[in-house]
XYZ file of N, CA and C in Angstrom:
870
model
N 0.769 -1.159 -0.073
C -0.037 0.066 -0.013
C 0.961 1.149 0.044
N 0.479 2.325 -0.667
C 1.212 3.482 -0.619
C 0.234 4.638 -0.195
N 0.947 5.881 0.028
C 0.225 6.941 0.409
C -0.816 7.342 -0.596
N -0.502 7.094 -1.704
C -1.463 7.514 -2.836
C -2.779 6.583 -2.790
N -2.758 5.417 -2.256
C -4.022 4.576 -2.058
C -4.761 5.264 -0.922
N -4.076 5.719 0.063
C -4.825 6.247 1.358
C -5.356 7.556 0.786
N -4.747 8.439 -0.060
C -5.135 9.806 -0.374
C -6.464 9.471 -1.238
N -6.409 8.628 -2.027
C -7.678 8.163 -2.902
C -8.708 7.804 -1.955
N -8.448 6.891 -0.938
C -9.394 6.412 -0.017
C -10.080 7.468 0.589
N -9.345 8.510 1.101
C -9.910 9.595 1.919
C -10.822 10.681 1.031
N -10.231 10.759 -0.144
C -10.981 11.611 -1.089
C -12.509 10.892 -1.502
N -12.524 9.390 -1.479
C -13.769 8.897 -1.740
C -14.570 9.021 -0.446
N -14.099 8.930 0.590
C -14.890 9.159 1.893
C -15.261 10.604 1.946
N -14.612 11.455 1.702
C -15.022 13.067 1.644
C -16.254 13.245 0.739
N -15.929 12.705 -0.405
C -16.793 13.127 -1.635
C -18.090 12.210 -1.612
N -17.952 11.036 -1.015
C -19.243 10.092 -1.042
C -19.507 9.376 -2.347
N -18.450 9.425 -3.300
C -18.729 8.802 -4.514
C -17.341 8.634 -5.355
N -17.280 7.554 -6.132
C -16.002 7.384 -6.850
C -15.785 8.497 -7.899
N -16.898 8.866 -8.530
C -16.919 9.852 -9.520
C -16.588 11.081 -9.071
N -17.014 11.678 -7.972
C -16.704 13.062 -7.414
C -15.191 13.051 -6.949
N -14.746 11.812 -6.356
C -13.337 11.686 -5.875
C -12.454 11.770 -7.125
N -12.636 11.162 -8.118
C -11.944 11.281 -9.418
C -11.693 12.548 -9.881
N -12.898 13.422 -9.854
C -12.979 14.752 -10.274
C -12.082 15.730 -9.285
N -12.056 15.386 -8.103
C -11.232 16.222 -7.198
C -9.717 15.829 -7.269
N -9.374 14.628 -7.619
C -7.981 14.363 -7.568
C -7.500 14.403 -9.110
N -8.444 14.776 -10.106
C -8.121 15.025 -11.491
C -7.468 13.687 -12.011
N -8.092 12.575 -11.687
C -7.749 11.336 -12.261
C -8.901 10.635 -12.904
N -8.681 9.581 -13.467
C -10.006 8.834 -14.026
C -10.667 8.044 -13.203
N -11.908 7.857 -13.418
C -12.704 6.928 -12.574
C -12.355 5.696 -12.291
N -12.003 4.949 -13.462
C -11.195 3.574 -13.214
C -10.102 3.565 -12.249
N -9.231 4.530 -12.255
C -8.082 4.596 -11.386
C -8.486 4.635 -10.046
N -9.601 5.543 -9.707
C -9.975 5.422 -8.293
C -10.531 4.056 -7.875
N -11.493 3.524 -8.687
C -12.008 2.145 -8.494
C -11.003 1.150 -8.302
N -9.990 1.155 -9.058
C -8.837 0.188 -8.911
C -8.055 0.475 -7.579
N -7.795 1.511 -7.140
C -7.126 1.777 -5.917
C -8.030 1.245 -4.673
N -9.339 1.505 -4.783
C -10.173 1.064 -3.709
C -10.220 -0.543 -3.739
N -10.307 -1.246 -4.955
C -10.367 -2.610 -4.901
C -8.999 -3.320 -4.460
N -7.784 -2.588 -4.756
C -6.461 -2.994 -4.127
C -6.322 -2.838 -2.551
N -7.063 -1.799 -2.232
C -7.024 -1.593 -0.630
C -7.921 -2.725 -0.062
N -8.899 -2.955 -0.717
C -9.853 -4.132 -0.094
C -9.267 -5.279 -0.275
N -8.409 -5.607 -1.228
C -7.645 -6.962 -1.384
C -6.513 -7.029 -0.377
N -5.847 -5.930 -0.199
C -4.831 -5.997 0.615
C -5.250 -6.332 2.220
N -6.324 -5.555 2.486
C -6.750 -5.713 3.931
C -7.681 -6.910 4.060
N -8.015 -7.481 2.880
C -9.038 -8.555 2.847
C -10.390 -8.217 3.579
N -10.917 -7.297 3.333
C -12.073 -6.751 3.810
C -12.871 -5.896 2.975
N -14.139 -5.632 3.163
C -14.764 -4.547 2.394
C -14.737 -3.233 3.016
N -14.583 -2.266 2.319
C -14.386 -1.002 2.909
C -15.731 -0.072 2.744
N -16.488 -0.450 1.732
C -17.616 0.216 1.302
C -18.731 -0.628 1.077
N -19.944 -0.254 1.500
C -21.186 -1.009 0.956
C -21.711 -0.118 -0.163
N -22.131 -0.821 -1.225
C -22.716 0.012 -2.296
C -24.101 -0.477 -2.408
N -24.910 0.606 -2.041
C -26.434 0.464 -2.001
C -27.105 1.539 -2.874
N -27.954 1.003 -3.878
C -28.733 1.936 -4.514
C -27.661 3.057 -5.139
N -26.649 2.608 -5.814
C -25.725 3.413 -6.332
C -25.062 4.591 -5.458
N -25.113 4.293 -4.259
C -24.441 4.984 -3.215
C -23.415 4.176 -2.512
N -22.427 4.881 -1.867
C -21.494 4.096 -1.034
C -21.472 4.307 0.318
N -21.338 3.585 1.227
C -21.357 3.746 2.594
C -20.051 3.041 3.205
N -19.472 3.688 4.224
C -18.307 2.994 4.947
C -18.885 1.837 5.838
N -18.091 0.754 5.559
C -18.367 -0.476 6.514
C -17.653 -0.110 7.713
N -17.866 -0.961 8.813
C -17.082 -0.795 10.066
C -15.634 -0.799 9.732
N -15.083 -1.645 9.026
C -13.823 -1.753 8.604
C -13.256 -0.414 8.050
N -14.048 0.074 7.068
C -13.792 1.245 6.274
C -13.670 2.536 7.405
N -14.597 2.512 8.271
C -14.524 3.498 9.314
C -13.288 3.556 10.259
N -12.827 2.351 10.553
C -11.669 2.164 11.231
C -10.304 2.725 10.443
N -10.419 2.333 9.084
C -9.379 2.730 8.147
C -9.314 4.096 8.051
N -10.494 4.705 7.850
C -10.732 6.218 7.682
C -9.912 6.980 8.945
N -10.112 6.503 10.174
C -9.581 7.089 11.264
C -7.910 7.158 11.272
N -7.519 5.904 10.988
C -5.911 5.845 10.882
C -5.439 6.731 9.628
N -6.265 6.654 8.556
C -5.819 7.358 7.342
C -5.691 8.821 7.507
N -6.691 9.431 8.142
C -6.618 10.886 8.562
C -5.391 11.164 9.348
N -5.143 10.341 10.395
C -3.950 10.690 11.291
C -2.625 10.325 10.584
N -2.472 9.465 9.706
C -1.380 9.230 8.750
C -0.896 10.214 7.935
N -2.088 10.735 7.105
C -1.974 11.810 6.030
C -1.741 13.092 6.705
N -2.346 13.351 7.981
C -2.187 14.601 8.562
C -0.577 14.638 8.972
N -0.233 13.605 9.570
C 1.156 13.683 10.078
C 2.277 13.768 8.739
N 1.761 13.052 7.831
C 2.690 13.294 6.519
C 2.695 14.699 6.047
N 1.541 15.198 6.044
C 1.428 16.775 5.483
C 2.413 17.536 6.382
N 2.167 17.307 7.774
C 2.841 18.273 8.780
C 4.397 18.022 8.522
N 4.709 16.724 8.210
C 6.221 16.494 8.170
C 6.808 17.215 6.939
N 6.009 17.103 5.864
C 6.438 17.796 4.540
C 6.540 19.262 4.772
N 5.678 19.920 5.385
C 5.742 21.361 5.600
C 7.050 21.655 6.453
N 7.152 20.814 7.439
C 8.474 21.331 8.425
C 9.681 21.118 7.774
N 9.717 19.953 6.706
C 10.894 19.682 6.221
C 11.327 20.571 5.064
N 10.332 21.028 4.460
C 10.565 21.890 3.179
C 10.981 23.351 3.780
N 10.246 23.733 4.921
C 10.684 25.026 5.543
C 11.846 24.954 6.341
N 12.370 23.891 6.737
C 13.558 23.682 7.421
C 13.709 24.339 8.876
N 12.611 25.161 9.351
C 12.658 25.865 10.507
C 12.566 24.894 11.722
N 12.274 23.645 11.449
C 12.249 22.677 12.723
C 13.566 22.195 13.279
N 14.603 22.404 12.367
C 15.918 21.928 12.712
C 16.699 23.211 13.389
N 16.781 23.312 14.705
C 17.391 24.410 15.228
C 18.804 24.014 15.811
N 19.324 22.811 15.575
C 20.610 22.550 16.128
C 21.598 22.942 15.153
N 22.588 23.666 15.857
C 23.890 24.169 15.272
C 25.233 23.672 15.993
N 25.968 23.019 15.249
C 27.235 22.655 16.139
C 28.503 23.457 15.595
N 29.201 24.016 16.540
C 30.337 24.682 16.190
C 31.517 24.308 16.933
N 32.624 24.457 16.266
C 34.013 24.068 16.887
C 34.878 25.338 16.885
N 35.295 25.680 18.071
C 36.525 26.553 18.187
C 37.585 26.108 19.145
N 38.799 26.958 18.784
C 39.971 26.468 19.569
C 40.043 27.241 20.789
N 40.915 27.062 21.736
C 40.950 27.568 23.091
C 40.950 29.081 23.120
N 41.784 29.523 22.232
C 42.022 30.942 22.144
C 40.723 31.691 21.880
N 39.863 31.089 20.803
C 38.553 31.475 20.516
C 37.534 31.830 21.681
N 37.658 30.523 22.442
C 36.800 30.345 23.696
C 36.896 31.326 24.586
N 38.253 31.579 24.812
C 38.558 32.631 25.913
C 38.285 34.125 25.440
N 38.109 34.304 24.118
C 38.114 35.759 23.597
C 36.780 36.058 22.950
N 36.427 35.339 21.746
C 35.522 35.560 20.877
C 34.173 34.731 21.022
N 34.369 33.710 21.780
C 33.056 32.908 22.041
C 31.938 33.439 22.637
N 32.077 34.127 23.631
C 30.871 34.891 24.262
C 30.201 35.733 23.067
N 30.907 36.385 22.339
C 30.109 37.512 21.350
C 29.661 36.482 20.371
N 30.211 35.389 19.926
C 29.664 34.494 18.808
C 28.109 33.914 19.493
N 28.060 33.443 20.656
C 26.908 33.114 21.426
C 25.857 34.138 21.271
N 26.284 35.363 21.738
C 25.422 36.353 21.919
C 24.731 36.846 20.528
N 25.525 36.931 19.618
C 25.057 37.080 18.354
C 24.125 36.048 17.517
N 24.455 34.811 17.844
C 23.492 33.802 17.376
C 22.259 33.773 18.012
N 22.248 33.947 19.257
C 20.883 33.845 20.057
C 20.069 35.193 19.767
N 20.718 36.282 19.509
C 19.980 37.348 19.291
C 19.185 37.207 17.952
N 19.843 36.621 16.787
C 19.138 36.428 15.561
C 18.266 35.090 15.443
N 18.578 34.139 16.370
C 17.845 32.888 16.272
C 17.590 32.592 17.678
N 16.573 32.978 18.432
C 16.303 32.809 19.727
C 16.322 31.226 20.299
N 15.693 30.572 19.337
C 15.507 29.027 19.769
C 16.559 28.244 19.216
N 17.688 28.839 18.893
C 18.862 28.015 18.351
C 19.254 27.081 19.529
N 19.582 25.798 19.068
C 20.223 24.620 20.077
C 21.662 24.637 19.581
N 22.446 25.581 20.360
C 23.911 25.677 20.005
C 24.726 24.740 20.749
N 25.393 23.839 20.160
C 26.373 23.056 20.721
C 27.805 23.430 20.302
N 28.623 23.599 21.260
C 30.030 24.076 21.137
C 30.992 23.090 21.722
N 32.023 22.836 20.809
C 33.047 22.102 20.949
C 34.358 22.937 21.143
N 35.059 22.830 22.254
C 36.281 23.595 22.453
C 37.352 22.722 22.516
N 38.397 22.807 21.496
C 39.495 21.993 21.522
C 40.706 22.670 20.731
N 41.938 21.881 20.403
C 42.879 22.704 19.694
C 42.380 22.505 18.270
N 43.316 23.353 17.434
C 42.898 23.564 16.117
C 42.855 22.151 15.188
N 44.013 21.375 15.464
C 43.784 20.095 14.617
C 42.584 19.453 14.912
N 42.193 19.176 16.129
C 40.954 18.459 16.426
C 39.753 19.038 15.902
N 39.805 20.195 15.977
C 38.488 20.938 15.394
C 38.569 20.789 13.851
N 39.771 20.706 13.129
C 39.838 20.506 11.745
C 39.277 19.130 11.500
N 39.597 18.110 12.248
C 39.271 16.915 12.094
C 37.732 16.623 12.131
N 37.207 17.098 13.340
C 35.817 17.162 13.583
C 34.935 17.771 12.353
N 35.553 18.856 11.747
C 34.902 19.491 10.562
C 34.906 18.487 9.404
N 36.069 17.881 9.237
C 36.128 16.802 8.099
C 35.338 15.601 8.160
N 34.963 15.325 9.517
C 34.227 14.075 9.847
C 32.670 14.469 9.973
N 32.310 15.587 9.753
C 31.038 16.328 9.778
C 30.372 15.929 11.207
N 31.089 16.127 12.137
C 30.739 16.060 13.532
C 30.442 17.463 14.076
N 30.814 18.411 13.390
C 30.530 19.847 13.694
C 30.087 20.581 12.415
N 29.322 21.577 12.419
C 28.708 22.360 11.223
C 29.698 23.334 10.827
N 30.116 24.088 11.797
C 31.114 25.267 11.464
C 32.283 25.197 12.520
N 33.392 25.990 11.986
C 34.571 25.959 12.776
C 34.980 27.385 12.659
N 35.717 27.917 13.888
C 36.300 29.210 13.823
C 37.693 28.890 13.894
N 38.613 28.900 12.989
C 39.997 28.645 12.879
C 41.003 29.810 12.555
N 42.126 29.407 12.846
C 43.209 30.451 12.603
C 43.726 30.193 11.199
N 43.581 29.173 10.535
C 43.855 28.886 9.109
C 43.132 27.780 8.568
N 42.985 27.789 7.110
C 42.232 26.764 6.495
C 43.057 25.888 5.705
N 43.230 24.671 6.066
C 44.390 23.842 5.489
C 43.683 23.312 4.270
N 42.405 22.709 4.256
C 41.620 22.179 3.131
C 40.813 23.198 2.443
N 41.316 24.177 1.898
C 40.544 25.296 1.292
C 39.734 24.839 -0.113
N 40.242 23.741 -0.555
C 39.536 23.329 -1.830
C 38.202 23.012 -1.681
N 37.846 22.203 -0.581
C 36.550 21.617 -0.170
C 35.861 22.327 0.910
N 36.359 23.648 1.187
C 35.726 24.342 2.303
C 35.411 25.832 1.933
N 34.240 26.370 2.568
C 34.133 27.833 2.317
C 34.635 28.297 3.538
N 35.281 29.590 3.388
C 35.857 30.252 4.585
C 35.743 31.783 4.264
N 35.445 32.477 5.484
C 35.613 33.794 5.367
C 36.270 34.368 6.529
N 36.938 35.581 6.460
C 37.459 36.119 7.969
C 36.351 36.612 8.728
N 36.626 35.938 10.191
C 35.505 36.243 11.238
C 36.185 37.335 11.971
N 37.454 37.535 12.330
C 37.991 38.481 13.235
C 39.528 38.298 13.019
N 40.129 39.450 13.586
C 41.711 39.450 13.644
C 42.019 39.610 14.928
N 43.365 39.112 15.363
C 43.636 39.260 16.744
C 45.221 39.448 16.840
N 45.640 40.572 17.320
C 47.107 40.874 17.615
C 47.504 40.098 18.832
N 48.859 39.609 18.898
C 49.347 39.061 20.059
C 50.520 39.575 20.510
N 50.836 39.535 21.864
C 51.949 40.264 22.310
C 52.959 39.430 23.016
N 54.177 39.697 23.200
C 55.011 38.997 24.153
C 54.701 39.403 25.545
N 54.717 38.491 26.491
C 54.428 38.827 27.801
C 55.329 38.206 28.812
N 55.689 38.916 29.885
C 56.742 38.567 30.932
C 56.465 39.042 32.251
N 57.143 38.859 33.118
C 57.145 39.606 34.348
C 58.098 40.830 34.150
N 57.743 41.918 34.740
C 58.366 43.211 34.531
C 59.773 42.972 35.294
N 59.961 42.031 36.385
C 61.295 41.840 36.871
C 62.201 41.006 36.206
N 61.855 40.506 34.995
C 62.833 39.765 34.227
C 63.262 40.538 33.016
N 62.673 41.441 32.545
C 62.789 42.197 31.314
C 62.216 43.666 31.438
N 63.223 44.609 31.282
C 62.825 46.066 31.552
C 62.428 46.808 30.335
N 63.004 46.363 29.090
C 62.800 47.056 27.769
C 61.245 46.860 27.316
N 60.786 47.775 26.448
C 59.584 47.647 25.915
C 59.420 46.932 24.645
N 60.666 46.529 23.933
C 60.579 45.871 22.624
C 61.785 44.917 22.562
N 61.773 44.052 21.737
C 62.869 43.043 21.397
C 62.660 42.689 19.931
N 63.885 42.094 19.302
C 63.839 41.497 18.051
C 63.396 40.051 18.193
N 63.102 39.401 16.962
C 62.808 38.072 17.110
C 64.036 37.201 17.426
N 65.206 37.788 17.118
C 66.459 37.127 17.379
C 66.626 37.095 19.041
N 66.423 38.082 19.745
C 66.471 38.296 21.077
C 65.479 37.211 21.717
N 64.187 37.253 21.145
C 63.172 36.432 21.690
C 63.563 34.837 21.664
N 64.320 34.525 20.503
C 64.729 33.105 20.383
C 65.691 32.649 21.364
N 66.249 33.614 22.086
C 67.203 33.329 23.197
C 66.649 33.243 24.552
N 65.480 33.486 24.546
C 64.755 33.554 25.939
C 63.868 32.321 26.094
N 63.692 31.903 27.305
C 62.894 30.906 27.729
C 61.521 30.789 27.355
N 60.969 30.018 26.529
C 59.586 30.355 26.005
C 58.485 29.459 26.734
N 57.386 29.927 27.071
C 56.301 29.313 27.554
C 55.279 29.368 26.445
N 54.870 28.171 25.785
C 53.956 28.243 24.620
C 52.900 27.121 24.714
N 51.802 27.352 23.999
C 50.840 26.480 23.837
C 51.202 25.139 23.070
N 50.378 24.125 23.187
C 50.948 22.873 22.901
C 50.912 22.765 21.118
N 51.572 22.005 20.663
C 51.611 21.811 19.192
C 50.302 21.378 18.704
N 49.926 22.077 17.495
C 48.726 21.834 16.976
C 47.747 22.909 17.187
N 48.020 23.756 18.043
C 47.069 24.918 18.455
C 47.391 25.969 17.530
N 46.391 27.000 17.454
C 46.479 27.838 16.485
C 47.447 28.925 16.725
N 47.532 29.296 18.254
C 48.448 30.241 18.729
C 49.922 29.710 18.511
N 50.095 28.445 18.731
C 51.455 27.909 18.551
C 51.927 27.962 17.044
N 50.925 27.756 16.193
C 51.357 27.696 14.665
C 51.582 29.149 14.350
N 51.026 30.191 14.924
C 51.311 31.517 14.520
C 52.562 32.017 15.084
N 53.078 31.459 16.220
C 54.351 31.749 16.715
C 55.338 31.083 15.961
N 55.125 29.852 15.550
C 56.161 29.106 14.791
C 56.341 29.640 13.509
N 55.332 30.211 12.855
C 55.325 30.794 11.562
C 56.293 32.100 11.514
N 56.353 32.849 12.674
C 57.081 34.150 12.680
C 58.591 33.620 12.767
N 58.920 32.682 13.773
C 60.119 32.273 14.007
C 60.742 31.680 12.625
N 59.927 31.024 11.956
C 60.421 30.297 10.544
C 60.739 31.144 9.725
N 59.977 32.336 9.603
C 60.269 33.444 8.522
C 61.528 34.041 8.934
N 62.072 33.978 9.951
C 63.331 34.565 10.345
C 64.379 33.746 10.416
N 64.033 32.365 10.425
C 65.146 31.392 10.465
C 65.583 31.055 11.718
N 64.882 31.299 12.823
C 65.208 31.064 14.233
C 64.480 29.829 14.815
N 65.151 29.055 15.653
C 64.550 28.008 16.376
C 64.057 28.600 17.736
N 63.152 27.715 18.495
C 62.607 28.350 19.634
C 63.158 27.388 20.889
N 63.435 28.306 22.018
C 63.776 27.642 23.192
C 62.730 27.506 24.184
N 61.898 26.308 23.850
C 60.610 26.112 24.646
C 60.961 25.268 25.990
N 60.580 25.827 27.039
C 60.796 25.109 28.316
C 59.602 24.590 28.824
N 58.417 25.000 28.310
C 57.054 24.404 28.848
C 56.089 24.558 27.823
N 55.188 23.638 27.869
C 53.995 23.755 26.910
C 52.696 23.479 27.658
N 51.755 24.196 27.508
C 50.395 23.934 28.104
C 49.259 24.075 27.169
N 48.118 23.587 27.558
C 46.926 23.867 26.769
C 46.331 24.825 27.424
N 46.604 25.475 28.521
C 46.011 26.411 29.222
C 46.729 27.925 28.992
N 45.966 28.769 28.383
C 46.378 30.218 28.129
C 46.586 30.842 29.710
N 45.727 30.554 30.417
C 45.906 31.226 31.891
C 47.198 30.624 32.471
N 47.364 29.368 32.395
C 48.514 28.784 32.930
C 49.745 29.467 32.602
N 49.728 29.676 31.277
C 50.985 30.415 30.764
C 51.177 31.686 31.159
N 50.188 32.467 31.269
C 50.080 33.818 31.842
C 50.652 33.805 33.277
N 50.102 32.927 34.081
C 50.583 32.819 35.504
C 52.118 32.497 35.571
N 52.420 31.603 34.910
C 53.848 31.144 34.878
C 54.884 32.285 34.410
N 54.334 33.166 33.421
C 55.176 34.325 33.040
C 55.150 35.303 34.144
N 53.940 35.431 34.752
C 53.860 36.392 35.933
C 54.830 36.016 37.032
N 55.119 34.796 37.155
C 56.028 34.274 38.144
C 57.414 34.444 37.796
N 57.836 34.732 36.548
C 59.091 35.044 36.016
C 59.792 33.776 35.427
N 59.018 32.689 35.157
C 59.561 31.514 34.720
C 60.221 31.822 33.171
N 59.405 32.697 32.519
C 59.884 32.755 31.113
C 59.021 33.863 30.383
N 58.985 33.796 29.013
C 58.282 34.608 27.962
C 57.029 33.680 27.412
N 55.996 34.434 27.108
C 55.044 33.700 26.480
C 54.383 34.724 25.425
N 53.680 34.259 24.376
C 52.935 35.037 23.433
C 51.483 34.693 23.583
N 50.736 35.785 23.905
C 49.257 35.675 24.086
C 48.491 36.800 23.314
N 47.302 36.413 22.912
C 46.384 37.324 22.483
C 46.285 38.657 23.146
N 46.340 39.702 22.771
C 46.210 41.057 23.372
C 44.887 41.187 24.241
N 43.775 40.733 23.776
C 42.436 40.805 24.365
C 42.638 40.170 25.594
N 43.222 39.074 25.640
C 43.403 38.238 26.914
C 44.253 38.774 27.857
N 45.321 39.352 27.359
C 46.346 40.190 28.250
C 45.534 41.262 29.097
N 44.788 41.944 28.329
C 44.163 43.050 28.887
C 43.208 42.682 30.027
N 42.565 41.616 29.836
C 41.704 40.872 30.841
C 42.430 40.591 32.129
N 43.580 40.112 31.934
C 44.501 39.601 32.985
C 45.216 40.670 33.756
N 45.293 41.859 33.259
C 46.249 42.877 33.878
C 45.618 43.270 35.344
N 44.384 43.031 35.575
C 43.843 43.281 36.936
C 44.213 42.302 37.867
N 44.607 41.197 37.543
C 44.829 40.190 38.424
C 46.264 39.687 38.568
N 47.013 39.902 37.452
C 48.485 39.614 37.285
C 49.303 40.768 36.950
N 50.590 40.611 37.280
C 51.548 41.709 36.974
C 52.337 41.299 35.860
N 51.797 41.666 34.655
C 52.431 41.395 33.363
C 53.022 42.583 32.576
N 54.131 42.160 31.966
C 54.652 43.195 31.197
C 54.481 42.910 29.648
N 54.017 43.744 28.625
C 53.909 43.472 27.394
C 55.162 43.874 26.638
N 55.536 43.167 25.616
C 56.862 43.615 24.967
C 56.558 43.663 23.436
N 56.902 44.700 22.790
C 56.521 44.773 21.349
C 57.701 43.987 20.506
N 57.343 43.323 19.580
C 58.366 42.784 18.620
C 58.797 43.723 17.621
N 59.994 44.033 17.453
C 60.437 45.163 16.711
C 60.485 44.796 15.222
N 60.804 43.604 14.748
C 60.908 43.249 13.291
C 59.930 42.443 12.723
N 58.849 42.251 13.260
C 57.826 41.411 12.925
C 56.486 41.679 13.800
N 55.474 40.965 13.419
C 54.314 41.106 14.333
C 53.534 39.861 14.496
N 53.126 39.462 15.790
C 52.246 38.288 15.904
C 50.787 38.654 15.697
N 50.144 38.282 14.459
C 48.860 38.496 14.236
C 48.261 37.349 13.526
N 46.954 37.127 13.817
C 46.478 36.045 13.108
C 44.855 36.371 12.883
N 44.488 35.812 11.728
C 43.130 35.930 11.266
C 42.379 34.655 11.748
N 41.063 34.955 12.245
C 40.180 33.977 12.524
C 39.189 33.782 11.312
N 39.026 32.587 10.848
C 38.124 32.232 9.717
C 37.045 31.362 10.290
N 35.867 31.846 9.702
C 34.646 31.009 9.857
C 34.579 29.904 8.714
N 34.593 28.596 8.975
C 34.759 27.614 7.997
C 33.771 26.619 8.049
N 33.255 26.114 6.812
C 32.386 24.962 6.700
C 32.496 24.342 5.390
N 32.088 23.078 5.309
C 32.349 22.200 4.168
C 31.458 22.643 3.026
N 32.066 22.792 1.886
C 31.201 23.325 0.656
C 30.053 22.453 0.251
N 30.095 21.274 0.614
C 29.006 20.196 0.206
C 28.198 20.096 1.467
N 28.237 20.951 2.540
C 27.360 20.839 3.763
C 26.002 21.344 3.343
N 25.062 20.591 3.531
C 23.591 21.017 3.636
C 23.181 21.966 4.612
N 22.860 23.181 4.383
C 22.670 24.309 5.475
C 21.135 24.294 5.709
N 20.772 24.057 6.944
C 19.527 24.146 7.276
C 18.916 25.668 7.453
N 17.858 25.807 7.685
C 17.417 27.574 8.082
C 18.269 27.933 9.157
N 18.222 27.202 10.132
C 19.092 27.735 11.291
C 20.509 27.911 11.089
N 21.225 27.112 10.331
C 22.665 27.189 10.035
C 22.767 28.583 9.061
N 21.868 28.686 8.263
C 21.887 29.916 7.236
C 21.928 31.182 8.030
N 20.952 31.152 9.007
C 20.764 32.318 9.790
C 22.078 32.518 10.704
N 22.658 31.513 11.200
C 23.985 31.572 11.867
C 24.902 32.126 11.205
N 25.139 31.924 9.848
C 26.108 32.404 9.163
C 25.822 34.066 8.910
N 24.545 34.417 8.738
C 24.227 35.793 8.682
C 24.474 36.556 9.884
N 24.224 35.758 10.998
C 24.679 36.466 12.284
C 26.020 36.746 12.495
N 27.040 35.910 11.897
C 28.410 35.964 12.084
C 28.973 37.032 11.051
N 28.381 37.595 10.222
C 28.927 38.571 9.247
C 29.543 39.688 10.076
N 30.634 40.040 9.517
C 31.535 41.043 10.061
C 30.675 42.465 9.852
N 30.655 43.282 10.867
C 29.975 44.472 10.752
C 30.867 45.548 10.388
N 32.350 45.406 10.304
C 33.294 46.369 10.139
C 33.768 46.511 8.742
N 33.004 45.544 7.883
C 33.574 45.605 6.377
C 32.610 46.595 5.687
């Protein structure tokens, strides 16, 4: 049995005749009669009594009518919801730790302002993990420092972030240094694979210097506290340093011959099917300074 059989059956019930049902459905009368016969053969019962050229529902027909109305109404509701797409409110995003500590609150605020009923799931991890989750379709969008697989992904600049050298004022008194001088200092850096680490490595590589890393951490706050304690030098987003100035005694040092700066990209797979909620999320994330 198909939905078409049930649609024909309901039309016959509504119209009270085979001929009127055929006219409503814009099909031939034999087609309607055949569908009713197939229904009766399938359920092995009579659905209509035919008396004096009129048809009347049997007890079995009345029962089938009740189920038919329920099923076809649910089918119509499902069709409307799927076509409009507004029923799907889930949106999964992945951000690295630096984004979580700086931009994520604003991302959530913008998303909820535009889509109040959004079901926002957020994954916070390092950049490599976020890249893999995006490739495996375990998240819908990512905010990353760089886009490795640009051929299969859509991306646009979401924000930019300047980073500064940070240390204790008791271990370095100057306001600036060269990349060569920094290469000789004990460095406290984020773990390999993180966006911040990749940015720092890129600057050192451009100038042909290695790095004297004495400690790695997945926690930006831990690096700041260790730098505050005089253990070494770290590189942190300026926005985070400004927030920590009230609780830690940190000195910022300018890099004389280069700059630590990274752009954040909003990324998603080109073949990704975007629901209504996902499309609205993209609109909410558009930059207002462009």
